[in-house]
XYZ file of C-alpha atoms in Angstrom:
748
model
C 31.142 -37.315 2.953
C 33.408 -35.233 1.170
C 31.810 -32.026 2.308
C 32.121 -33.331 6.243
C 36.100 -34.072 5.221
C 36.748 -30.552 3.943
C 35.293 -28.934 6.730
C 37.259 -31.165 9.275
C 40.674 -30.587 7.349
C 39.860 -26.523 7.407
C 39.268 -26.747 11.474
C 42.237 -29.034 12.189
C 44.632 -27.167 9.761
C 45.624 -24.742 12.060
C 46.395 -27.081 15.108
C 48.167 -29.514 12.816
C 50.731 -26.688 11.517
C 51.149 -25.108 15.124
C 52.058 -28.764 16.237
C 54.295 -29.476 13.600
C 56.029 -26.015 13.990
C 56.745 -26.746 17.702
C 58.327 -29.824 17.049
C 61.012 -28.313 14.507
C 61.675 -25.324 16.452
C 64.501 -25.133 19.237
C 63.373 -24.083 22.737
C 65.022 -21.047 24.234
C 66.815 -23.207 26.708
C 68.470 -25.637 24.005
C 72.063 -24.660 23.037
C 72.811 -25.349 19.132
C 75.769 -27.850 18.708
C 79.140 -25.989 18.325
C 77.454 -22.606 18.657
C 75.527 -20.185 20.757
C 72.010 -20.326 22.420
C 69.453 -20.176 19.766
C 66.576 -17.823 20.466
C 63.005 -19.439 20.165
C 61.366 -19.489 16.837
C 58.075 -17.553 16.858
C 55.611 -17.882 13.845
C 52.192 -16.197 13.606
C 49.106 -18.300 14.257
C 47.329 -19.162 11.234
C 44.102 -16.728 10.842
C 40.873 -18.857 11.684
C 38.692 -19.949 8.459
C 36.403 -17.275 7.236
C 32.350 -18.285 7.596
C 30.008 -17.187 4.846
C 26.354 -17.587 4.980
C 23.995 -17.624 2.158
C 20.151 -16.896 2.617
C 17.701 -18.416 0.227
C 14.753 -16.664 -1.185
C 11.100 -17.546 -0.075
C 8.852 -14.542 0.360
C 7.683 -14.739 4.003
C 9.544 -17.934 4.567
C 12.773 -15.918 4.513
C 12.072 -14.511 7.849
C 13.370 -17.832 9.330
C 16.598 -16.313 8.460
C 16.223 -14.203 11.378
C 16.060 -17.352 13.772
C 18.887 -18.867 12.263
C 21.066 -15.729 12.758
C 19.766 -15.508 16.144
C 21.019 -18.888 17.139
C 24.254 -18.100 15.348
C 24.990 -15.078 17.585
C 23.775 -16.916 20.683
C 26.253 -19.683 20.085
C 29.303 -17.100 18.973
C 29.304 -18.315 15.292
C 30.843 -15.695 12.982
C 29.330 -14.544 10.080
C 32.267 -12.875 7.997
C 30.163 -12.994 4.706
C 26.715 -12.888 3.934
C 24.722 -13.091 0.633
C 21.038 -13.522 -0.241
C 18.502 -13.314 -2.791
C 14.933 -11.873 -2.505
C 13.738 -12.024 1.062
C 17.251 -13.635 1.979
C 18.846 -10.560 0.588
C 16.793 -8.098 2.622
C 17.453 -9.958 5.685
C 20.891 -10.250 5.009
C 21.244 -6.587 4.069
C 19.827 -5.306 7.074
C 22.050 -7.700 9.046
C 25.055 -6.640 7.057
C 23.850 -3.213 7.849
C 24.485 -3.710 11.644
C 21.099 -4.720 12.918
C 21.223 -7.847 15.257
C 18.861 -10.433 15.248
C 16.561 -8.903 18.003
C 16.396 -5.890 16.286
C 15.528 -7.548 13.163
C 12.701 -9.590 15.033
C 11.386 -6.452 16.667
C 11.182 -4.663 13.339
C 9.354 -7.486 11.723
C 6.910 -7.647 14.144
C 6.173 -4.240 14.291
C 5.519 -3.641 10.444
C 1.959 -3.321 9.372
C 2.097 -5.995 6.593
C -1.050 -5.292 4.941
C 0.077 -1.379 4.109
C 3.126 -2.867 2.904
C 1.900 -5.748 0.768
C -1.189 -3.033 -0.572
C 1.232 -0.414 -0.988
C -1.714 1.948 -1.725
C -1.340 5.238 0.366
C -3.895 5.337 3.249
C -6.944 7.462 2.481
C -5.943 10.203 4.684
C -2.399 10.591 2.926
C -4.660 10.972 -0.670
C -4.768 14.615 -2.265
C -8.357 15.867 -2.223
C -8.923 15.257 -5.334
C -7.716 11.538 -5.156
C -10.023 11.386 -2.409
C -13.045 12.599 -4.563
C -11.869 9.750 -7.099
C -12.072 7.214 -4.240
C -15.617 8.582 -3.057
C -17.044 8.426 -6.217
C -15.382 5.376 -7.517
C -14.473 2.982 -4.342
C -12.518 0.366 -5.637
C -9.215 -0.720 -6.364
C -9.478 -0.488 -10.393
C -7.120 2.012 -11.718
C -5.736 1.590 -15.473
C -3.408 3.768 -17.228
C -3.840 4.904 -20.880
C -0.739 6.414 -21.595
C 0.003 3.539 -23.742
C -3.360 2.336 -24.371
C -5.227 0.413 -21.788
C -2.776 -1.215 -19.666
C -1.933 -2.215 -16.097
C 1.275 -1.290 -14.247
C 4.225 -3.633 -14.222
C 3.682 -4.880 -11.006
C 0.547 -5.235 -8.411
C 2.869 -3.509 -5.704
C 5.056 -0.355 -6.703
C 7.224 -1.063 -3.966
C 6.653 2.262 -2.138
C 6.257 1.022 1.257
C 9.107 -1.455 1.372
C 11.217 1.008 -0.312
C 11.038 3.480 2.187
C 11.684 0.769 5.030
C 14.705 -0.044 2.934
C 15.894 3.707 2.765
C 15.808 4.223 6.367
C 17.959 1.134 6.960
C 20.478 2.051 4.225
C 20.404 5.736 4.752
C 23.690 5.988 6.639
C 25.478 3.863 4.295
C 25.706 6.392 1.282
C 29.090 6.756 -0.765
C 30.328 3.260 -0.320
C 32.777 2.275 -2.797
C 32.142 -1.361 -2.174
C 29.647 -3.421 0.203
C 32.709 -4.968 1.747
C 32.839 -1.771 3.678
C 29.656 -2.843 5.446
C 29.737 -3.846 9.127
C 29.291 -7.561 7.323
C 30.602 -7.891 3.980
C 27.441 -8.536 1.805
C 26.299 -9.204 -1.749
C 22.639 -10.007 -3.098
C 21.478 -10.990 -6.188
C 18.991 -9.936 -8.698
C 18.028 -10.953 -12.317
C 18.734 -8.820 -15.234
C 15.231 -9.343 -17.088
C 16.910 -7.920 -20.118
C 19.683 -10.520 -20.432
C 18.207 -13.149 -18.553
C 21.458 -13.586 -16.543
C 21.912 -13.005 -12.425
C 23.546 -10.013 -11.562
C 25.452 -9.494 -8.079
C 25.213 -6.224 -6.360
C 28.335 -5.718 -4.819
C 28.738 -1.574 -4.869
C 26.502 1.297 -5.824
C 23.257 2.063 -3.739
C 22.371 -0.373 -0.952
C 18.722 0.591 -1.123
C 18.634 -0.117 -5.111
C 20.369 -3.394 -4.677
C 18.061 -4.661 -1.805
C 14.940 -3.246 -3.451
C 15.877 -4.993 -6.960
C 16.716 -8.384 -5.144
C 12.909 -8.912 -3.777
C 11.252 -7.511 -6.931
C 8.993 -10.654 -7.553
C 7.812 -10.655 -11.123
C 4.195 -9.272 -11.144
C 3.744 -8.780 -7.333
C 6.194 -5.647 -7.313
C 7.180 -3.344 -10.011
C 10.916 -4.171 -11.493
C 13.808 -1.865 -10.770
C 14.873 0.122 -13.664
C 18.684 1.451 -13.671
C 19.344 2.909 -16.922
C 18.897 0.467 -19.716
C 18.818 -2.377 -17.240
C 15.644 -3.872 -15.580
C 15.964 -5.963 -12.633
C 13.776 -8.412 -11.089
C 13.630 -10.889 -8.112
C 16.989 -12.923 -8.228
C 15.463 -16.320 -7.358
C 14.821 -16.973 -11.102
C 18.332 -17.238 -11.671
C 20.113 -17.960 -8.414
C 17.917 -18.307 -5.109
C 20.698 -19.639 -2.996
C 23.814 -17.855 -3.952
C 26.253 -20.033 -2.311
C 28.932 -19.541 -5.245
C 28.498 -15.703 -4.500
C 29.637 -16.211 -0.853
C 32.391 -18.648 -1.970
C 33.682 -15.903 -4.491
C 33.621 -13.128 -1.426
C 36.314 -15.174 0.298
C 34.562 -17.721 2.583
C 36.577 -20.656 3.418
C 33.415 -22.356 4.807
C 30.136 -21.624 3.346
C 26.725 -22.294 5.276
C 23.706 -22.461 3.107
C 20.450 -21.704 4.880
C 17.306 -23.760 2.968
C 13.685 -23.284 3.281
C 12.074 -26.470 2.744
C 8.690 -26.032 1.329
C 5.692 -28.374 1.509
C 5.544 -30.383 -1.831
C 2.820 -29.334 -4.502
C 0.099 -32.066 -4.851
C -1.766 -32.731 -8.148
C -5.196 -31.890 -6.673
C -3.470 -28.563 -5.718
C -3.048 -27.534 -9.521
C -6.532 -26.581 -10.111
C -6.365 -22.970 -11.270
C -3.906 -20.849 -13.268
C -2.595 -19.066 -10.327
C -1.357 -22.319 -8.829
C -0.024 -23.789 -11.969
C 1.926 -20.490 -12.493
C 3.090 -20.754 -8.984
C 4.147 -24.235 -9.330
C 5.948 -23.433 -12.791
C 7.977 -20.939 -11.223
C 8.982 -23.027 -8.194
C 10.179 -25.653 -10.530
C 12.536 -23.019 -12.359
C 13.590 -21.740 -8.607
C 14.023 -25.377 -7.373
C 16.633 -26.298 -10.337
C 18.898 -23.475 -9.266
C 18.620 -24.198 -5.522
C 19.955 -27.534 -6.153
C 23.035 -26.074 -7.720
C 23.174 -23.619 -4.808
C 22.981 -26.535 -2.134
C 25.630 -28.578 -4.018
C 28.316 -25.884 -3.192
C 27.509 -25.484 0.217
C 29.841 -26.967 2.727
C 26.769 -27.438 5.514
C 23.304 -26.806 5.214
C 20.533 -25.888 7.338
C 17.163 -26.783 6.310
C 14.264 -25.080 7.873
C 11.190 -27.259 7.626
C 8.481 -24.591 6.671
C 5.746 -26.998 4.955
C 2.832 -25.573 6.898
C 3.460 -21.945 5.817
C 3.400 -20.079 2.520
C 5.244 -17.277 0.920
C 2.489 -14.749 1.744
C 2.152 -15.573 5.405
C 3.853 -12.830 6.850
C 1.497 -12.179 9.749
C 2.708 -15.680 11.075
C 6.491 -14.195 11.089
C 6.829 -14.924 15.001
C 6.295 -18.854 14.392
C 8.397 -18.652 11.003
C 11.303 -17.214 12.763
C 11.252 -19.315 15.597
C 11.132 -22.209 13.212
C 14.622 -20.785 11.612
C 15.862 -20.998 15.470
C 15.025 -24.549 16.004
C 16.420 -25.639 12.512
C 19.836 -24.175 13.525
C 19.601 -25.608 16.743
C 18.928 -29.194 15.277
C 22.370 -28.660 13.339
C 24.097 -27.569 16.562
C 26.704 -30.680 16.682
C 27.777 -29.577 13.275
C 27.790 -25.932 13.767
C 29.424 -25.814 17.050
C 32.692 -26.652 15.652
C 32.495 -23.063 13.855
C 32.071 -21.375 17.270
C 34.438 -18.993 18.479
C 35.415 -18.737 22.663
C 34.327 -15.330 24.338
C 37.583 -13.520 23.848
C 37.613 -13.945 19.859
C 33.722 -13.694 19.800
C 34.004 -9.940 21.779
C 36.893 -8.966 19.353
C 34.608 -10.391 15.986
C 31.858 -8.204 17.461
C 34.135 -4.971 18.033
C 35.638 -5.290 14.552
C 32.165 -5.123 13.233
C 30.897 -2.642 15.500
C 33.585 -0.276 14.196
C 32.074 -0.133 10.668
C 28.495 0.290 11.759
C 27.240 3.605 10.898
C 24.332 4.923 13.529
C 24.229 8.867 12.730
C 23.118 10.526 9.519
C 24.387 14.166 8.468
C 22.402 17.018 8.365
C 21.272 17.584 4.559
C 22.761 21.023 3.359
C 20.756 20.654 0.204
C 17.801 19.020 -1.222
C 17.722 17.606 -4.853
C 14.505 15.909 -6.540
C 15.117 13.444 -9.506
C 12.836 11.558 -11.586
C 10.247 14.020 -12.699
C 10.092 17.259 -15.014
C 11.297 20.558 -13.745
C 7.937 21.434 -12.624
C 7.425 18.399 -11.016
C 10.792 18.705 -9.303
C 9.897 22.224 -8.130
C 6.559 21.150 -7.060
C 7.964 18.338 -4.728
C 10.673 20.455 -3.397
C 8.120 22.789 -1.941
C 7.219 19.805 0.563
C 10.763 19.140 1.330
C 12.136 22.579 2.134
C 11.463 21.849 6.017
C 14.131 18.998 6.042
C 17.069 21.223 4.938
C 19.734 22.230 7.167
C 18.153 20.247 10.317
C 18.782 16.893 11.468
C 16.795 14.167 9.381
C 13.526 13.309 10.685
C 13.019 9.939 8.783
C 9.356 8.979 10.157
C 8.342 12.573 8.872
C 10.098 12.075 5.720
C 8.223 8.908 5.014
C 5.015 10.457 5.851
C 5.608 13.338 3.293
C 6.921 11.267 0.444
C 3.975 9.111 0.984
C 1.575 12.004 0.690
C 3.220 12.961 -2.550
C 2.418 9.304 -3.960
C -0.850 10.279 -2.815
C -1.154 12.917 -5.483
C -1.672 10.029 -8.181
C 1.554 11.352 -10.088
C 4.141 8.830 -8.817
C 4.434 5.158 -8.281
C 7.018 5.552 -5.531
C 9.413 7.825 -3.724
C 12.779 7.217 -2.040
C 15.666 9.261 -0.484
C 19.393 8.831 0.152
C 22.332 11.012 0.996
C 24.615 12.205 -1.931
C 27.568 14.493 -2.174
C 27.719 17.906 -4.295
C 30.574 20.397 -4.352
C 31.771 19.103 -1.058
C 28.650 19.521 0.666
C 26.111 16.383 1.733
C 22.611 16.530 0.637
C 19.275 14.772 0.507
C 18.245 13.017 -2.872
C 15.061 12.405 -3.429
C 13.963 10.077 -6.259
C 10.610 9.829 -7.406
C 9.341 7.123 -9.982
C 6.421 8.628 -12.236
C 3.968 6.044 -13.159
C 4.868 4.471 -16.587
C 1.236 3.782 -17.680
C -0.415 6.943 -16.402
C -1.781 9.577 -16.751
C -4.439 9.653 -18.449
C -6.062 7.271 -15.941
C -9.099 5.378 -16.458
C -11.352 3.924 -13.268
C -14.643 2.070 -13.778
C -17.096 1.312 -11.333
C -20.121 -0.629 -11.053
C -23.236 0.240 -8.658
C -25.990 -2.427 -8.060
C -29.051 -1.531 -6.149
C -31.255 -4.406 -5.206
C -33.161 -2.614 -2.377
C -36.762 -2.892 -4.163
C -37.962 -6.635 -4.523
C -38.055 -7.487 -7.970
C -36.384 -4.510 -9.262
C -32.494 -4.223 -9.479
C -31.099 -1.056 -10.606
C -27.597 -1.480 -12.234
C -25.251 1.712 -13.493
C -21.886 1.280 -14.991
C -19.443 4.217 -14.663
C -15.890 5.258 -16.061
C -13.733 8.150 -15.213
C -11.274 9.313 -17.046
C -8.518 11.543 -15.945
C -6.073 13.757 -17.723
C -3.043 15.744 -16.072
C -1.573 18.969 -16.932
C -3.797 19.463 -20.060
C -4.000 23.324 -19.003
C -0.738 23.882 -17.205
C 1.019 22.144 -14.175
C -1.383 20.515 -11.435
C -4.522 21.227 -14.008
C -6.887 17.981 -14.350
C -9.569 17.213 -16.822
C -11.983 14.887 -15.713
C -14.751 13.157 -17.416
C -17.409 10.592 -16.336
C -19.294 8.344 -18.485
C -22.453 6.679 -16.956
C -24.475 3.629 -18.679
C -27.257 1.761 -17.056
C -30.012 3.308 -14.736
C -28.448 6.569 -15.661
C -27.009 7.631 -19.149
C -24.931 10.573 -18.764
C -21.776 12.280 -19.171
C -20.154 15.002 -16.513
C -16.656 16.903 -17.233
C -14.721 19.326 -15.370
C -11.472 21.160 -16.111
C -9.735 21.760 -12.735
C -6.912 24.735 -13.378
C -5.155 26.394 -10.502
C -4.396 30.000 -10.691
C -0.664 29.257 -10.579
C 1.186 26.095 -9.988
C 1.704 26.518 -6.200
C -1.813 28.251 -5.808
C -4.377 27.293 -3.758
C -6.977 29.094 -5.757
C -8.435 27.501 -8.685
C -11.192 27.837 -11.203
C -13.182 24.951 -12.740
C -15.644 24.779 -15.578
C -17.768 22.145 -16.175
C -20.869 20.750 -17.855
C -22.986 17.698 -17.632
C -25.979 16.002 -19.476
C -27.823 13.166 -18.479
C -31.153 10.839 -18.677
C -32.117 9.214 -15.520
C -34.750 6.503 -14.222
C -36.387 7.786 -11.153
C -38.584 5.619 -9.252
C -40.978 6.363 -6.190
C -42.337 3.498 -3.905
C -44.494 2.837 -1.005
C -43.098 0.160 0.947
C -42.493 -2.343 -2.004
C -44.990 -1.247 -4.150
C -44.244 0.916 -6.837
C -45.997 4.234 -7.270
C -44.456 6.114 -9.929
C -41.794 5.730 -12.592
C -40.134 8.929 -14.076
C -37.508 9.989 -16.690
C -35.496 12.995 -15.667
C -33.410 14.730 -18.095
C -30.795 17.396 -17.304
C -28.586 19.572 -19.036
C -26.001 21.992 -17.124
C -22.887 24.399 -17.931
C -21.351 26.431 -15.315
C -18.231 27.029 -13.572
C -16.678 27.142 -10.059
C -14.051 29.564 -8.190
C -12.614 27.539 -5.551
C -10.026 27.230 -2.762
C -8.244 24.159 -1.361
C -7.507 24.042 2.284
C -5.288 21.063 1.787
C -6.084 17.098 1.241
C -9.108 17.222 3.739
C -11.468 20.312 2.867
C -12.306 22.426 -0.267
C -14.907 25.464 -0.736
C -16.463 26.556 -4.051
C -19.157 29.128 -5.254
C -20.105 28.871 -8.661
C -23.130 29.484 -10.997
C -24.673 27.131 -13.659
C -27.258 27.178 -16.140
C -29.231 24.884 -17.825
C -32.605 22.925 -18.507
C -34.591 20.318 -16.501
C -37.338 17.950 -17.853
C -39.236 15.463 -15.811
C -41.772 12.808 -17.356
C -43.944 10.634 -16.096
C -43.974 7.211 -17.749
C -45.821 5.051 -15.285
C -47.899 5.212 -12.142
C -49.782 8.207 -10.343
C -48.107 11.752 -10.899
C -46.447 11.821 -7.330
C -44.465 14.753 -8.405
C -45.026 17.636 -10.912
C -43.843 16.867 -14.457
C -42.151 20.026 -15.569
C -39.957 21.314 -17.948
C -37.771 24.349 -18.477
C -34.471 26.470 -17.860
C -32.863 26.210 -14.670
C -30.306 28.932 -13.340
C -28.527 28.559 -10.008
C -25.723 30.034 -7.748
C -24.177 27.406 -5.243
C -22.014 27.905 -2.364
C -20.270 24.236 -1.610
C -18.026 23.301 1.192
C -16.638 19.732 1.928
C -14.541 18.581 4.802
C -13.468 15.045 4.764
C -11.325 13.852 7.876
C -12.225 10.202 7.985
C -9.834 7.258 7.340
C -11.714 5.474 4.390
C -13.904 6.383 1.578
C -16.369 3.321 2.102
C -16.506 2.427 5.476
C -14.929 4.954 8.146
C -13.640 3.812 11.159
C -12.348 6.925 12.380
C -12.559 10.571 11.947
C -15.297 13.174 11.103
C -16.667 14.533 7.719
C -19.235 17.638 7.129
C -20.711 18.925 3.814
C -22.891 21.766 3.040
C -24.487 23.291 0.067
C -26.494 26.607 0.022
C -28.245 27.524 -3.418
C -30.136 30.106 -4.738
C -32.379 29.265 -7.806
C -32.978 32.237 -10.214
C -35.044 29.912 -12.177
C -36.756 26.627 -11.930
C -39.376 24.853 -13.696
C -42.459 24.771 -11.848
C -41.369 27.172 -9.249
C -43.314 30.715 -8.973
C -39.966 32.860 -8.465
C -36.613 32.604 -7.002
C -35.945 30.546 -3.781
C -32.880 29.332 -1.730
C -32.243 25.836 -0.095
C -29.614 24.605 2.115
C -28.463 20.982 3.052
C -25.876 20.178 5.851
C -24.549 16.403 6.357
C -22.254 15.764 9.523
C -20.379 12.175 10.479
C -18.799 10.996 13.386
C -17.110 7.676 13.480
C -14.982 6.479 16.410
C -13.266 3.033 17.151
C -14.027 1.620 20.783
C -11.960 -1.495 20.750
C -9.611 -2.635 17.874
C -12.320 -4.644 15.828
C -15.193 -2.629 16.851
C -16.349 1.130 15.889
C -19.379 3.242 16.259
C -20.632 5.828 14.104
C -23.237 9.086 14.043
C -24.441 10.779 10.996
C -26.857 13.370 11.021
C -28.386 15.522 8.134
C -31.211 18.049 7.152
C -32.239 20.239 4.396
C -34.663 23.395 4.025
C -36.025 25.881 1.039
C -36.580 28.225 4.288
C -40.354 28.162 4.233
C -40.689 28.400 0.355
C -42.992 25.429 -0.692
C -43.582 26.432 -4.498
C -40.366 24.901 -5.869
C -41.583 22.932 -8.872
C -40.265 19.512 -8.016
C -39.683 18.542 -4.466
C -35.967 19.233 -3.495
C -35.382 16.720 -0.767
C -36.128 12.832 -0.745
C -35.768 9.965 1.873
C -36.285 6.571 1.847
C -33.892 3.381 0.475
C -30.438 2.251 1.662
C -28.847 4.096 4.382
C -31.887 6.747 4.166
C -34.498 4.964 6.022
C -33.655 1.545 4.571
C -36.821 -0.089 5.592
C -38.884 2.279 3.599
C -39.634 2.352 -0.330
C -37.020 4.261 -2.626
C -37.808 7.814 -2.370
C -41.188 7.314 -0.346
C -40.808 10.747 1.193
C -40.386 13.739 -0.579
C -40.556 17.577 0.224
C -38.805 20.800 1.197
C -37.485 20.230 4.580
C -36.423 17.130 6.367
C -33.927 15.869 9.050
C -32.476 12.156 9.379
C -30.026 10.819 12.046
C -28.122 7.385 11.843
C -26.312 5.525 14.522
C -24.734 2.228 14.261
C -22.083 -0.211 15.086
C -19.207 -1.810 13.105
C -17.355 -4.840 13.577
C -14.433 -6.155 11.674
C -14.958 -9.953 10.972
C -12.349 -11.278 8.804
C -9.593 -9.545 6.630
C -9.627 -10.303 2.961
C -6.355 -11.374 0.833
C -4.831 -8.048 -0.148
C -5.401 -8.389 -3.846
C -8.935 -9.079 -3.181
C -10.047 -6.297 -1.004
C -9.783 -5.237 2.500
C -12.289 -6.545 5.102
C -15.683 -8.056 6.100
C -17.789 -6.224 8.467
C -21.078 -6.771 10.898
C -23.056 -3.804 10.606
C -26.044 -2.638 12.463
C -27.651 0.577 12.705
C -30.808 2.543 13.965
C -32.283 5.651 11.829
C -35.285 7.963 12.435
C -35.988 11.090 10.260
C -38.799 13.166 9.026
C -40.226 14.862 6.069
C -42.116 17.915 6.887
C -45.388 18.573 4.956
C -45.708 14.857 4.525
C -49.339 13.382 5.561
C -49.196 9.792 4.111
C -47.268 6.762 5.744
C -45.661 7.006 8.962
C -45.653 9.534 11.634
C -42.373 8.870 12.907
C -40.257 7.076 10.251
C -37.696 4.740 11.793
C -36.049 1.414 11.461
C -33.258 -1.111 12.473
C -30.929 -2.421 9.750
C -28.483 -5.194 10.272
C -26.168 -6.832 7.507
C -22.778 -8.043 6.170
C -20.502 -5.226 4.704
C -17.404 -6.546 2.327
C -14.860 -3.912 1.069
C -14.091 -5.948 -2.003
C -11.677 -4.927 -4.890
C -14.919 -4.364 -6.773
C -16.340 -2.005 -4.603
C -18.331 -2.428 -1.290
C -21.046 -5.232 -1.164
C -23.744 -5.045 1.610
C -26.325 -7.570 2.291
C -29.073 -7.457 5.162
C -32.211 -6.389 6.120
C -34.315 -3.853 7.861
C -37.553 -3.633 9.889
C -39.192 -0.186 10.301
C -42.454 1.085 11.665
C -46.092 0.593 10.006
C -45.173 -2.647 8.567
C -42.300 -1.232 6.755
C -39.659 -4.293 6.219
C -37.352 -5.467 3.516
C -34.285 -7.398 2.403
C -31.881 -5.779 0.178
C -28.385 -5.790 -1.434
C -26.122 -2.884 -2.879
C -23.098 -2.933 -4.399
C -21.354 0.616 -4.465
C -21.028 3.494 -2.063
C -22.664 2.496 1.511
C -21.931 5.597 3.771
C-alpha cells in the first residue's frame, strides 16, 4: 500500500504543483491594484520522474528480461537507469550499450549455446599438436600439474562469452563512467576476497559484464589486480538499491519466479549444492524486492537456469509478465512526442563506429608469448577492424593450448588509438595431464583394457618446444616420449627425437575362436625432421633403430616368432581437415607412410612398405551425414618380411571377423556408412548420441583360408561421452561371421 501511494504521489506531484502555480499567478490581462499591468508569471515545468529498472540474475531465466524490455519500449515506458546482476547484468549491459530488444532477441536466437557453454575450441581451431592429443586421447579429461594435480577454477574459462561481450562493448572505450552509455548502467559482482558486493560504475564495460556473470564453478573468476570477482548473485541478485543510488525516482524490479524445490528433488550432491546456493540468493532477493516501487514477476517454474535452447518461450514469458502488469506500468508511459525525444537523447549517446587501430598491443603473457601472438594480429593494424575475423583468430590462439581465453578492446597511447589484446594464460598448466581409457569387447569372453596417460611439458627446450610422454598400462605396457623442438620460435621446421618401449598382448582369432596369443616386445629410438603446414597437416622424415621380439604364448604359430634388431627410415604425412577427432561429420583426411627397412627380424634382406588411408565425411541433412573410407598397403612384392606387415579383422577393420584374422603383406579395405544424430548430451557429460550403420569389404592378398571376399554390415549406437566415444552394436559378414561387440575409445 505504501509503495502504491509513493508512486501515486510522484506521478501527481507535477500536476498539483502546476495547478497551484496557475491559481497564484496573475493573468496577462489582469491589472494589479494601483499599478501597471503585471506580466504573466512563467514557471518551468517540473521534470518527469526518472525510472530505473533492476534486472535479476538467473542464468537462462534472465533472458526473460528481453521480453520485459520489449514490452516497455512498445508501450513508451522510458528506462532512464538500468542495473543488473549475472544474466540480468549482461542483458542490461547490452541494452545500455544501445541494443534494442529486437536486436537482443535476434542475437540470442542466433547464438550457438553449446559452443558458448562448452567453451572448448572447435576441432578445426586446434593447433596440429593439440589435434594429435585429441586423436590419441579422445575425451575432455585434461588436468593441470603446475601446482600438483588440479582442475581449472571453472568448467568454462569464459572465452566464447567473453568474445561476445567484447564485440558489443568495443565502441565504448575510454568511458569515464557508465553514465555515458546510451542508458546509464551499473552491474554487480561479488568480490570473492572480501565477500562483499562490488558495483561496477566505470572502467572496462567488457570486464564488468564478464565479472557479473562468473557463476562459481561454472565460469572461471575474473581477476583484476589483487581482486577476484565472481557472480554478483551471491550478494545482490536484484540490485534495486543500486538503481536508486543512480538517481531513479521510481524503481521497477524484474523478478524471476523459479519452481520451488521439493524434498524428493534433493537426492544428489549437485541438487543439494544448487539448492544451498538458491537459499543464499533468495535471501538477498527479498531485500531487493522490498526496495522496489513496482515489481514485474515472471513465472518461469517449468524452465531451468541452463535452458538456453528454450530462449524463445522464456523471452515471450517476460513479455507476457509485463503485459500482466500493464495497468500499473501504463502510468509510467510517455506520450509520443516525449517518447521520441527520449529516443533521440538515447541515440545521441550511442557509438556505432570503431576506430582503425594504429597499433597492436598484447598483454597477459611473456615477451616471447606476446611476440608470437602479435604475429597472428599484424593484419588487423591500420585497417577497419573485422570483429568476426578477430574472434576467429583469438579462438585459434586458445586452440594452441597455452591460454584459457583471449579478448580485446581499444586503448589509447601517445595520442593514438590501438587494439589491446588481453590473453589469460592457464593458471594450472602446463604441464598437462591427460588420461584415457580403451576397452575392446569385440571378442566374446575376452575384454581388453588399456589405460593411457599423457604428460605434456611446454617450453622445456625453448619457446614452442614440447616434451610429450605417454604411459600405457593394461593390454599394453609401455612408454613413449618425444621432444618437439622448432628451429626458431616462429619456424615451421622442427626436429623431434623420440623413443619408446612396449610389451603388448597380440591375439589372432578366426571368427570368435582364439588361434594364437603372442607377446610382442619393442624398443626403439630415433629422430624426425619435419615441417608443419599449419593446423591441418605435417610432413616428417626420420630414422629409428631398435629391437623386436615376438613370443608365442598359446595356440598355433600363425605368425613367426622372431627376435632381432630393427632399422628403418620413414616418410610420414598426415592431413586432417575433419571437424571432429572421434566422429567426423564433415571434411576429409589422409595419412601415408613409406618405410624402408634396413634390418628386420626374420627378413631375408632390406625391403620397403607403404600404406595409405583416405577418409571423406559429408553432411546430407542437419542430423545426418555419410562417410567413405579407403585404405591399403603393400610391400611391393616382398614376401620375406619376417612378421606380416598388415592385419585386418576387428572393429572398423571388418567388424564381423576375428581380431587380426587376416594377415599378410598387401591389402585393401573400403568402408562406407551413415551417421544420424539422435540426441544431445548435457555439455559437461559429452556431446551427442548417434545411430551408425556401415558396410565394409576388403582383401588380404596371399591368404587362402577363410572368406574369399570378406565383407560385412555393422550397425549400432555411438555416444560421444566425456570419457571417450562408446560404441555398442553388432555385425554380420559372409561365411558365418557375426558378432556383438562394444568399444570405449577411438572409433574412426
